[in-house]
mmCIF file of C-alpha atoms in Angstrom:
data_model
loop_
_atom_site.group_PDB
_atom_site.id
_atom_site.type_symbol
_atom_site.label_atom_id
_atom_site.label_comp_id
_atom_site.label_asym_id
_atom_site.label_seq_id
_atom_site.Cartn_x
_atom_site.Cartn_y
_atom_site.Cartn_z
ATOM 1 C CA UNK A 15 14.131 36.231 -25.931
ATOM 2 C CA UNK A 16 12.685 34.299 -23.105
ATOM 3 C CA UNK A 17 14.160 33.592 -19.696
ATOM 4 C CA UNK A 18 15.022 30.070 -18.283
ATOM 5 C CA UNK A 19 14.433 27.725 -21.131
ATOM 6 C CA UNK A 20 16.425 26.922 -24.200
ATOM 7 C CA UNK A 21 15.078 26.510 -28.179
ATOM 8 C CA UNK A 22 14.560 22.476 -28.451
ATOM 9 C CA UNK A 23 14.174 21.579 -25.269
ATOM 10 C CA UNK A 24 11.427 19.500 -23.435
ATOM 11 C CA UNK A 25 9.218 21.679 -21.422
ATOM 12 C CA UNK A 26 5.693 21.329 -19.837
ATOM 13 C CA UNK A 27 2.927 23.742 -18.151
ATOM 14 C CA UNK A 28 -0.307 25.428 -17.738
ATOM 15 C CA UNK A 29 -1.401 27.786 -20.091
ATOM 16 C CA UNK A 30 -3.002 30.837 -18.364
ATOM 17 C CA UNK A 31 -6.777 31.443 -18.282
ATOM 18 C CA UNK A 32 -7.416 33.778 -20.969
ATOM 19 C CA UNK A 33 -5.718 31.330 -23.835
ATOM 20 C CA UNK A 34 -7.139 28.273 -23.543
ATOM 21 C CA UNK A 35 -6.831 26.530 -26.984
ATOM 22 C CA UNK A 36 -4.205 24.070 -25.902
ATOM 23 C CA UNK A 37 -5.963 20.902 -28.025
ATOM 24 C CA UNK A 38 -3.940 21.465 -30.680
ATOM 25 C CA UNK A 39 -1.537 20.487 -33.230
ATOM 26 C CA UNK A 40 0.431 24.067 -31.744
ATOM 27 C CA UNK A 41 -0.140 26.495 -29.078
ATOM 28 C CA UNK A 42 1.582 30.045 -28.532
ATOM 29 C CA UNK A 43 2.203 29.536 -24.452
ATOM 30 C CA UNK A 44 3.988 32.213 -22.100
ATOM 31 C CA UNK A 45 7.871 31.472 -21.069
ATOM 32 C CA UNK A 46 6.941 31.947 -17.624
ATOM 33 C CA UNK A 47 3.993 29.215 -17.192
ATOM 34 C CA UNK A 48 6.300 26.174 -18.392
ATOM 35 C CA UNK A 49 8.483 24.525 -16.930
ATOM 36 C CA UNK A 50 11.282 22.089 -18.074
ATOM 37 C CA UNK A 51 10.237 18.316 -18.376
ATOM 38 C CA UNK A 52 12.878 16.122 -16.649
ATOM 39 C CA UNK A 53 14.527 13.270 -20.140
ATOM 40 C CA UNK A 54 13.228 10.692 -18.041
ATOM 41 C CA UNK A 55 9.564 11.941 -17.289
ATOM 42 C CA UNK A 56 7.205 10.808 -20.603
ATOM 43 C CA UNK A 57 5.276 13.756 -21.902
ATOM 44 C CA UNK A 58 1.802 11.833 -21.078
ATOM 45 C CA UNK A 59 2.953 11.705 -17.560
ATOM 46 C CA UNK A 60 3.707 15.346 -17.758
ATOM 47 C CA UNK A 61 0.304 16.070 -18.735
ATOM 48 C CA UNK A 62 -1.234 13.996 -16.656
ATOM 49 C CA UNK A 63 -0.003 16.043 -13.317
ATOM 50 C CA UNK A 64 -0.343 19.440 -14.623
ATOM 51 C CA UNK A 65 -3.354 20.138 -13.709
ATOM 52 C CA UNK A 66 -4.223 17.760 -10.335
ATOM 53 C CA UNK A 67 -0.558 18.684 -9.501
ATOM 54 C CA UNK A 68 -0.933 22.461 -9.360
ATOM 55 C CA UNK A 69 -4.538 22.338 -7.703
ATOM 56 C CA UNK A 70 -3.572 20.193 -4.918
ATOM 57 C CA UNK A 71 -0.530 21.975 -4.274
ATOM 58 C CA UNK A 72 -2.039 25.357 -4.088
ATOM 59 C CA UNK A 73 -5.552 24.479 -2.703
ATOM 60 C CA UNK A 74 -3.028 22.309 0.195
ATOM 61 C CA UNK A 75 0.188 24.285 0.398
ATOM 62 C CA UNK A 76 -0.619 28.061 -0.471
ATOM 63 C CA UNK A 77 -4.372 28.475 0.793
ATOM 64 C CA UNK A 78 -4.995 25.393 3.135
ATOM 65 C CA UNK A 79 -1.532 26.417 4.952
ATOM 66 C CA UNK A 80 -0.968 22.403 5.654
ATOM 67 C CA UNK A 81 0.879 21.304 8.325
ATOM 68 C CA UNK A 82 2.340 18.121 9.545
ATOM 69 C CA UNK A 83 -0.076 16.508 11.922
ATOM 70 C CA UNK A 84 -3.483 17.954 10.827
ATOM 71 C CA UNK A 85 -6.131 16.096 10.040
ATOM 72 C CA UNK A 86 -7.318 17.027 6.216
ATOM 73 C CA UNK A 87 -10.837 15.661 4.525
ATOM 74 C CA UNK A 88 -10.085 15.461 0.647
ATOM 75 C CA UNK A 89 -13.189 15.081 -1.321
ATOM 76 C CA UNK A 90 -12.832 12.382 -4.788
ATOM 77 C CA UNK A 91 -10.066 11.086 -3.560
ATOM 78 C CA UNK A 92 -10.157 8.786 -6.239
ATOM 79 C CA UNK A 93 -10.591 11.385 -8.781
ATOM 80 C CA UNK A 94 -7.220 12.801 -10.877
ATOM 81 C CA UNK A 95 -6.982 15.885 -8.386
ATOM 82 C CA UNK A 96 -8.155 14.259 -5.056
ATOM 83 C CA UNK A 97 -5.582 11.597 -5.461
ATOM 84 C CA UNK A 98 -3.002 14.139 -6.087
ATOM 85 C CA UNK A 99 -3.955 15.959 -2.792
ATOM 86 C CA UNK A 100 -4.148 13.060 -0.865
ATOM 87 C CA UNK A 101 -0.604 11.970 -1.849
ATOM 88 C CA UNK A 102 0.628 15.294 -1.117
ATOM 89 C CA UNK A 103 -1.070 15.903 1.796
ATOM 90 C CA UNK A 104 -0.009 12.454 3.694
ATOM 91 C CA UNK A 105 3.626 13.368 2.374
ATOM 92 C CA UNK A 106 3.732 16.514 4.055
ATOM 93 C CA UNK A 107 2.643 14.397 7.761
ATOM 94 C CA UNK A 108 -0.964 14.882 7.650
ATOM 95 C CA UNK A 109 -3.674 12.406 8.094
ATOM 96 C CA UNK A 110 -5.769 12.136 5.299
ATOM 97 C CA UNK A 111 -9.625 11.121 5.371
ATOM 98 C CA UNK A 112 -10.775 10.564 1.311
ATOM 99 C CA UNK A 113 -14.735 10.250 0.335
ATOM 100 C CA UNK A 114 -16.089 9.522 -2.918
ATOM 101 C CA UNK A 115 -18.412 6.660 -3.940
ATOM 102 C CA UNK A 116 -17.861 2.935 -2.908
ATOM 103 C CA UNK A 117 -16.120 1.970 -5.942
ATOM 104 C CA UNK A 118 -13.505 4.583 -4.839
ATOM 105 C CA UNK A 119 -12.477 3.068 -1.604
ATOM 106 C CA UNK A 120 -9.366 1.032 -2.690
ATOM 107 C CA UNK A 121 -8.267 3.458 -5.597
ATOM 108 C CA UNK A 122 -7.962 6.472 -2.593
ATOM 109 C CA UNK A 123 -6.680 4.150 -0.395
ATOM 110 C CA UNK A 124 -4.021 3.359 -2.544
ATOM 111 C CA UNK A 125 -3.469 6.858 -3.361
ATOM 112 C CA UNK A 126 -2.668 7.774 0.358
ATOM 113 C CA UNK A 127 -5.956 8.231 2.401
ATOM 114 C CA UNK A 128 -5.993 6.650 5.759
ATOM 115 C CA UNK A 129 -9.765 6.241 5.628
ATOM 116 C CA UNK A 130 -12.673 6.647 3.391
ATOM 117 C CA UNK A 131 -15.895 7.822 3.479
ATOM 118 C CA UNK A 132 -18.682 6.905 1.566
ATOM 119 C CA UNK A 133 -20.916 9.796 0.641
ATOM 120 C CA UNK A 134 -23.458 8.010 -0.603
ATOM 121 C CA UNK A 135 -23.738 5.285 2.403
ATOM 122 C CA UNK A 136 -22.074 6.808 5.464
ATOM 123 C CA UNK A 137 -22.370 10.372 7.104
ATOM 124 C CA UNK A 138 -19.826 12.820 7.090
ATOM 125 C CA UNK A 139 -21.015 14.550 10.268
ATOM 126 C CA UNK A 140 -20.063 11.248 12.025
ATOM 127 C CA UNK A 141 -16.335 12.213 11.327
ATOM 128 C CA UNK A 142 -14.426 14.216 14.282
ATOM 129 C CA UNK A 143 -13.546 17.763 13.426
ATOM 130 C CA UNK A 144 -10.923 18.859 10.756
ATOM 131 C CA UNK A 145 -7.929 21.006 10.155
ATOM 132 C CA UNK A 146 -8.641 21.567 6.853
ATOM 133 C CA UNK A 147 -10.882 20.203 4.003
ATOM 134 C CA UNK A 148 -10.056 20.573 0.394
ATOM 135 C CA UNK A 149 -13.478 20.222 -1.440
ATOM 136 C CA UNK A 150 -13.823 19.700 -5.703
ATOM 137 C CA UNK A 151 -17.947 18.855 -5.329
ATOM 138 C CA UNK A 152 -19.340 22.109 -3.978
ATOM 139 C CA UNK A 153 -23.543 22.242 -3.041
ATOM 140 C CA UNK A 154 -24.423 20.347 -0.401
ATOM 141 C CA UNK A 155 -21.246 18.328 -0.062
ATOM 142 C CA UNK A 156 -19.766 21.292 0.263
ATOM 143 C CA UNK A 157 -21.772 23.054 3.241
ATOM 144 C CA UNK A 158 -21.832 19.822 5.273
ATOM 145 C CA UNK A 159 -18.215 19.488 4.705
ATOM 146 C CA UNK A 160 -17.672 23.228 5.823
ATOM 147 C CA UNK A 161 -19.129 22.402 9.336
ATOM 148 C CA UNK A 162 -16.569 20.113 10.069
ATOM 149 C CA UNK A 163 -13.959 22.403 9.924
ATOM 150 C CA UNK A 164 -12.167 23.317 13.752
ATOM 151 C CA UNK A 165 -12.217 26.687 14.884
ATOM 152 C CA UNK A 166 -8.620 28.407 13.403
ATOM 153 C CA UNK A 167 -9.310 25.439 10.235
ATOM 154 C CA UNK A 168 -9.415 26.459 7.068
ATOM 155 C CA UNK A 169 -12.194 25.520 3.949
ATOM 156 C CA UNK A 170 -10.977 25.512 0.684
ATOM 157 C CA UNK A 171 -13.018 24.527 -2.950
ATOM 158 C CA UNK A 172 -12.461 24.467 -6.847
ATOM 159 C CA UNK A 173 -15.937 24.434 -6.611
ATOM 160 C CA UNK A 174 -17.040 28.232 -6.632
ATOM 161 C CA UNK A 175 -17.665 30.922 -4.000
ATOM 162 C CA UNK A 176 -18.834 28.116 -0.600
ATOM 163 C CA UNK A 177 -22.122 28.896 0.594
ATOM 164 C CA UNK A 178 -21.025 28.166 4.394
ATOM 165 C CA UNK A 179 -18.702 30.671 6.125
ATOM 166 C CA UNK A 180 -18.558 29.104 9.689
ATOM 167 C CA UNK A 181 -17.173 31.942 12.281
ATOM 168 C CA UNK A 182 -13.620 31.403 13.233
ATOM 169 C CA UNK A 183 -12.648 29.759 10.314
ATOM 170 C CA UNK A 184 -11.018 30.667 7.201
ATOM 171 C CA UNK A 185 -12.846 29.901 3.627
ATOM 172 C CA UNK A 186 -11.421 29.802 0.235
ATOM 173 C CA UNK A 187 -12.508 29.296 -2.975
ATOM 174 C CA UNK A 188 -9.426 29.795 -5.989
ATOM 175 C CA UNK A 189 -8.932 29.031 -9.615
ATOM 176 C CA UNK A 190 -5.552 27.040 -10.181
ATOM 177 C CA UNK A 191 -2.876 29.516 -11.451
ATOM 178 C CA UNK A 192 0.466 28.489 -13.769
ATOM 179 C CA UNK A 193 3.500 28.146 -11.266
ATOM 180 C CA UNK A 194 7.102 26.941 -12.673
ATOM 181 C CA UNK A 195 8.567 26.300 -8.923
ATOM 182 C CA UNK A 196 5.601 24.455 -8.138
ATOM 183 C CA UNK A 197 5.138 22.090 -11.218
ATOM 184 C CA UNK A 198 8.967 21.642 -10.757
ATOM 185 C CA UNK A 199 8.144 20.057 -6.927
ATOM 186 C CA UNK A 200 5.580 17.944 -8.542
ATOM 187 C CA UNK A 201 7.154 16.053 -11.137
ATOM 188 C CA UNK A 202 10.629 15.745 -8.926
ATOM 189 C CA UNK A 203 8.027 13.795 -6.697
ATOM 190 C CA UNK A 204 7.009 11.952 -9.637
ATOM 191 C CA UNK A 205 10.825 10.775 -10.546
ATOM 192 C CA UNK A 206 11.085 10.075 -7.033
ATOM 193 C CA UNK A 207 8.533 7.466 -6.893
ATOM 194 C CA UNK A 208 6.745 9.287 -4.142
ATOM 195 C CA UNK A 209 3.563 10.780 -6.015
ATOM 196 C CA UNK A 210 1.655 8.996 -8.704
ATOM 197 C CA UNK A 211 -0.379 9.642 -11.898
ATOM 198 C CA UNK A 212 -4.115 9.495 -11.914
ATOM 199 C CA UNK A 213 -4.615 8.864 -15.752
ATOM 200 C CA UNK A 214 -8.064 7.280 -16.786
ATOM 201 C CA UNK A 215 -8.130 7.714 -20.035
ATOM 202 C CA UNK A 216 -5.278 8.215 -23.328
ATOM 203 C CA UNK A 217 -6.870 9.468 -26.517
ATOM 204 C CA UNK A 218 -5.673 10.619 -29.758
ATOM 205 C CA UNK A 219 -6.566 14.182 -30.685
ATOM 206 C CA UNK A 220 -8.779 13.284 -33.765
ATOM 207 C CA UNK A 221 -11.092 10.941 -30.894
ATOM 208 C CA UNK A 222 -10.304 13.951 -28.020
ATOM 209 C CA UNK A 223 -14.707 14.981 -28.572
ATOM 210 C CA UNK A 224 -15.445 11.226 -27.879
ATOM 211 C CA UNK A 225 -12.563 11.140 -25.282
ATOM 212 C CA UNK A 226 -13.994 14.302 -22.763
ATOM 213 C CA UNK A 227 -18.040 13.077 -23.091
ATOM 214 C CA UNK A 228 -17.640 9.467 -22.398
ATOM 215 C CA UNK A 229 -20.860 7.493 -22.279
ATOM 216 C CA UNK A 230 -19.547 5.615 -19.499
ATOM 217 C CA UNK A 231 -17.700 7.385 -15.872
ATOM 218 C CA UNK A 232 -13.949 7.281 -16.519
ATOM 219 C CA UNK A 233 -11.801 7.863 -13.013
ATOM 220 C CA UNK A 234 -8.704 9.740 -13.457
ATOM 221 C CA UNK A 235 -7.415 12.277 -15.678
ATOM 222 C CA UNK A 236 -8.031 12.419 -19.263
ATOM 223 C CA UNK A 237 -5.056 12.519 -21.933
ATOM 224 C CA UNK A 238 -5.177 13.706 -25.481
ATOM 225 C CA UNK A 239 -2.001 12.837 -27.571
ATOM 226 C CA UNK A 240 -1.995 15.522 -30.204
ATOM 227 C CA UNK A 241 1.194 12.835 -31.982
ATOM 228 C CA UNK A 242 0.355 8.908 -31.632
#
């Protein structure tokens, strides 16, 4: 009874907000928050850009209002959904500034950013103003990074409600949202060679406790394979 996908076939997505319960042998998921999963995309690779995927492409694309030639600060750009934005972002002709720590630098270079700040050894007020600035830290990150933004620039966080509102520009805080069209732009990039997974760590699902509280900082996303 569903619309857009077939019985058997390979399909991948975001389960809405009021499910959760996805680390599982099964899951009961809504037609219309999958999407179908390419023969020659791996289903840990699917996973692995759900989530980074849809954030960067909404917090960019739908609330940042990107456009070619703006300059756009993307906070852990090393980090499974900075890198995602980053690679989107310099895609679409922007230029991309990354922070993070030190040990970052090369990863978000490598994942797009034309420069890097460190926030724990340089300033971010140094940097010349911004189009837009896609924050995933929040506190006082977040409120420096919100004074950076030009007038008619636009502030957006994963973080939570920002506690800066600077006059004349816009500020947004969302919650990623399921989007078939979108997760279908996302992994055609994939196939295309032009965006790349950010995958730190692959776990079965019987070591998935262990897996998401690591002893020791894991960069990237975090997989579980409910099948070895």
């Amino acid at each position: 009874g569903t619309a857009g996908l077939s019985v058997g076939q390979r399909v991948f997505g975001l389960t809405d907000w009021t499910r959760d319960g996805t680390l599982a042998e099964y899951v009961v998921v809504e037609a219309r928050n999958l999407a179908p999963l390419p023969g020659d995309v791996d289903f840990t690779t699917a996973a692995a850009i759900v989530m980074p995927g849809l954030t960067a492409w909404q917090g960019l694309f739908e609330h940042g209002r990107l456009q070619a030639g703006q300059r756009v600060l993307v906070h852990g750009a090393a980090g499974a959904v900075g890198s995602m934005a980053s690679q989107l972002a310099r895609e679409a002709g922007a230029y991309v500034i990354g922070t993070g720590r030190a040990d970052g630098r090369q990863r978000a270079l490598d994942f797009g950013a034309h420069e890097f700040v460190d926030l724990e050894e340089e300033m971010l007020e140094d940097l010349d103003g911004v189009d837009l600035v896609f924050d995933v830290f929040g506190g006082d990150i977040g409120t420096r990074s919100a004074g950076l933004v030009r007038p008619g620039g636009t502030f957006v966080t994963i973080a939570g409600p920002p506690e800066a509102r600077p006059a004349g520009r816009r500020s947004i805080d969302f919650v990623v949202e399921p989007s078939r069209a979108q997760l279908g732009e996302v992994v055609q990039g994939v196939r295309d060679g032009r965006l790349r997974t950010n995958i730190g760590t692959v776990a079965a699902l019987d070591d998935a406790v262990a897996a998401l509280n690591p002893t020791e900082r894991v960069r990237g996303k975090t997989i579980i394979r409910v099948r070895p």
